[in-house]
């Protein structure tokens, strides 16, 4: 009870608008999660009707997030005990049922069940389906809906999973138990809806519509991978039901649809959603199970009903998803060669254009209002076609489907409409601007045959002259002052350039690039965003793998573009509004990356603006993509300006250190990984073996445990530690900071999620710390920690890291360090010699699995162990010699293209991954511009096989009669080719 009472104020504070109070509450909640009774307590609060709704909702959300962060995950922050997990699996469904009358809470618990099921079902939760189907009721549809919703949350992942035997075993397990009660509920729901006893638009009727929607979603889930025999045997009954509900119209609602206009912005209800789901099912069956669907006589009726439905629906927003799904189904059928004869007549194609394409291409009033009032949503709907289920996109996709079979006819029909619309616009530009908007969208639909989000249109319709249309109808709108053209038409013009950028030559693009700069100053959110996006994408165009535009091309425009973008961004005023539009900051980043050193005379102003933005958004970070592009811009500016003017490094440090210190002091955890990466970048630019005092004061706080508890910090912190070690290992030793670094290493190497970073940190210490200072720590704790992991929780990734570490230590050129020293350090973990010869064979299976970038290091390291070690030729280590040689000879048979260790920042293009809003502490976003080429640690070896040969020959001369038998023991398949190689190069083993 005490934990429950303590959680109440903490949960309330997690909802506080005060960011500091909220962060403190989140930390307290994280500590409470370690309590054995946390799950019971948080669920008790979720169910307690006496608690305020916000507290109960916060409890439900935190329970779901706790399950998501900890259920069956390696290195979970607060892992569940086996007893707690089993108790939850036996009680959670009943708790979800008890919350069925409170949907907001029930959904959160249902999603938690789905997360649990994803890892435990069916092997470790065999009675889950029984728990879900047993409570299904012929009368209580509130409970039914809760159970069906939970089942859908579990099964819906099947829609996108790859086909595997394991997946089909799971699906078949479900089908056997779930299908009969599922069909029973479907029949009961149909009977009630058909009985006339449930009045339309009543709570009971709405409840049944939700049940029908869930049943249809589950039907899709259960059929997504294959056609189950249960449903195949009952296909006539089921398809009859689907056709029936595709036409379902309580109180003549469909008949009234045409009377509703586009000002009705009511969202889609369950009636519209379940009809859309039926269209998706018809699409699935048409694409995957056409034999059963078509030959069964169902395809024709579905096409007829869907066509009829589309002709009845009005322009109201609530029908948009239904129109999109219905049109998508018709598009699938139209593309079928077997159905071509049904649609090839001119009359049919013209009817498609008049009844489906044109009505849904026309901009509606609410979309005009969205252009001004909800610009981000307008942009999303207008540009993100893959995730945008709009009428316009559906009509465009349907046009493209028709073009696959009837390109000439459709192009001719649509071109006539385009001409008519443009004529209307020319006669009255102010009053008929919608006509030109429709014409541009129609032209884009028939002109584009293939496109990607990254590159725009990649293939076009040869029957459409894109460049002529641009010259005749688009260019003038780009050149026009803002007030002289309707803003939507001006946005359309910029979007046209954005869409067909790849179809214009470099000279043409250079001529229109200046036209975009004034549009960055347009107060219209859509217009200045489209201008920024178009500039960014133009600068990203490649030819033959090389960026088309360079610093010379962008030079005259870089500063005006950046200044205009900074004005727009900072005009937001508040942290949230400043960071609201990540497209603008992405454009800033691309201009900085393209301009490179050409900003050398103006970088201080650019840096000042970026620092001001960081200062504002750090008060309340809200947009991960914007944040990422901001720091990427800073990193790119550092990279390219210091390359041109090394003395600018001091300016960057004096400008960046104050805001960076503030971010770290205030524990802005979202920004810490970015700060650590740029600090590494700055430190790496210093020459010599000592780091400046300004960095020296940073090191002690970096060695404290709290920083290393945040997952997102770890890769950046390890890189920063590596930079400190490379620049000042002697200072670190003299300041007695080596022990805490080894403590960090032990923490990382014990974690399955972070062991790769532990290996990286230990490699840095081996490379940079003097051997005399390093040796006391190597046997214990360094190698001892590795041996404990190898024994207790070995993974392939860990074994590969351990192998690389041994080979790295044995291969690098470092005073006093050689293969025998490496062997002695590992042997030092126990009193008796020979531990190395026991461990190495355990790791040898990983040799052939080594990634290409590690093969040279492994080859050189193993070569030194075989050919440069005295210990390996004595007992007991000699027992591992032949297996090691065999593994190395097998490695030489693999492709040995030694890849240069380049990074994104060294290429012509800096690769920047979009930062998804997945939570900073669980993720790490690498700054591409901050990356630098790491020197090859085995650069002294050009050809690893030749290196092995030379050293083995030398060893055989000092140990005649010992090496050749060990090589021959690998077997003739491998020994003979190697001996032949030696002979061909004038070598022989004695």
mmCIF file with all atom_site columns, N, CA and C in Angstrom, residues 28 160 292 425 433 788:
data_model
loop_
_atom_site.group_PDB
_atom_site.id
_atom_site.type_symbol
_atom_site.label_atom_id
_atom_site.label_alt_id
_atom_site.label_comp_id
_atom_site.label_asym_id
_atom_site.label_entity_id
_atom_site.label_seq_id
_atom_site.pdbx_PDB_ins_code
_atom_site.Cartn_x
_atom_site.Cartn_y
_atom_site.Cartn_z
_atom_site.occupancy
_atom_site.B_iso_or_equiv
_atom_site.pdbx_formal_charge
_atom_site.auth_seq_id
_atom_site.auth_comp_id
_atom_site.auth_asym_id
_atom_site.auth_atom_id
_atom_site.pdbx_PDB_model_num
ATOM 1  N N  . UNK A 1 28  ? 12.053  9.313   -10.379 1.00 0.00 ? 28  UNK A N  1
ATOM 2  C CA . UNK A 1 28  ? 11.475  8.614   -9.229  1.00 0.00 ? 28  UNK A CA 1
ATOM 3  C C  . UNK A 1 28  ? 10.678  7.389   -9.676  1.00 0.00 ? 28  UNK A C  1
ATOM 4  N N  . UNK A 1 160 ? 2.560   -7.965  -41.792 1.00 0.00 ? 160 UNK A N  1
ATOM 5  C CA . UNK A 1 160 ? 3.809   -7.493  -42.401 1.00 0.00 ? 160 UNK A CA 1
ATOM 6  C C  . UNK A 1 160 ? 4.997   -8.412  -42.157 1.00 0.00 ? 160 UNK A C  1
ATOM 7  N N  . UNK A 1 292 ? -9.423  -18.639 -55.575 1.00 0.00 ? 292 UNK A N  1
ATOM 8  C CA . UNK A 1 292 ? -10.625 -18.852 -54.758 1.00 0.00 ? 292 UNK A CA 1
ATOM 9  C C  . UNK A 1 292 ? -11.607 -17.702 -54.913 1.00 0.00 ? 292 UNK A C  1
ATOM 10 N N  . UNK A 1 425 ? -8.732  28.659  -66.119 1.00 0.00 ? 425 UNK A N  1
ATOM 11 C CA . UNK A 1 425 ? -7.874  29.489  -65.272 1.00 0.00 ? 425 UNK A CA 1
ATOM 12 C C  . UNK A 1 425 ? -7.429  30.756  -66.019 1.00 0.00 ? 425 UNK A C  1
ATOM 13 N N  . UNK A 1 433 ? -8.757  29.660  -59.838 1.00 0.00 ? 433 UNK A N  1
ATOM 14 C CA . UNK A 1 433 ? -7.438  29.114  -59.499 1.00 0.00 ? 433 UNK A CA 1
ATOM 15 C C  . UNK A 1 433 ? -7.509  27.611  -59.192 1.00 0.00 ? 433 UNK A C  1
ATOM 16 N N  . UNK A 1 788 ? 34.425  -14.337 -17.765 1.00 0.00 ? 788 UNK A N  1
ATOM 17 C CA . UNK A 1 788 ? 33.164  -14.553 -17.035 1.00 0.00 ? 788 UNK A CA 1
ATOM 18 C C  . UNK A 1 788 ? 31.983  -14.440 -17.986 1.00 0.00 ? 788 UNK A C  1
#
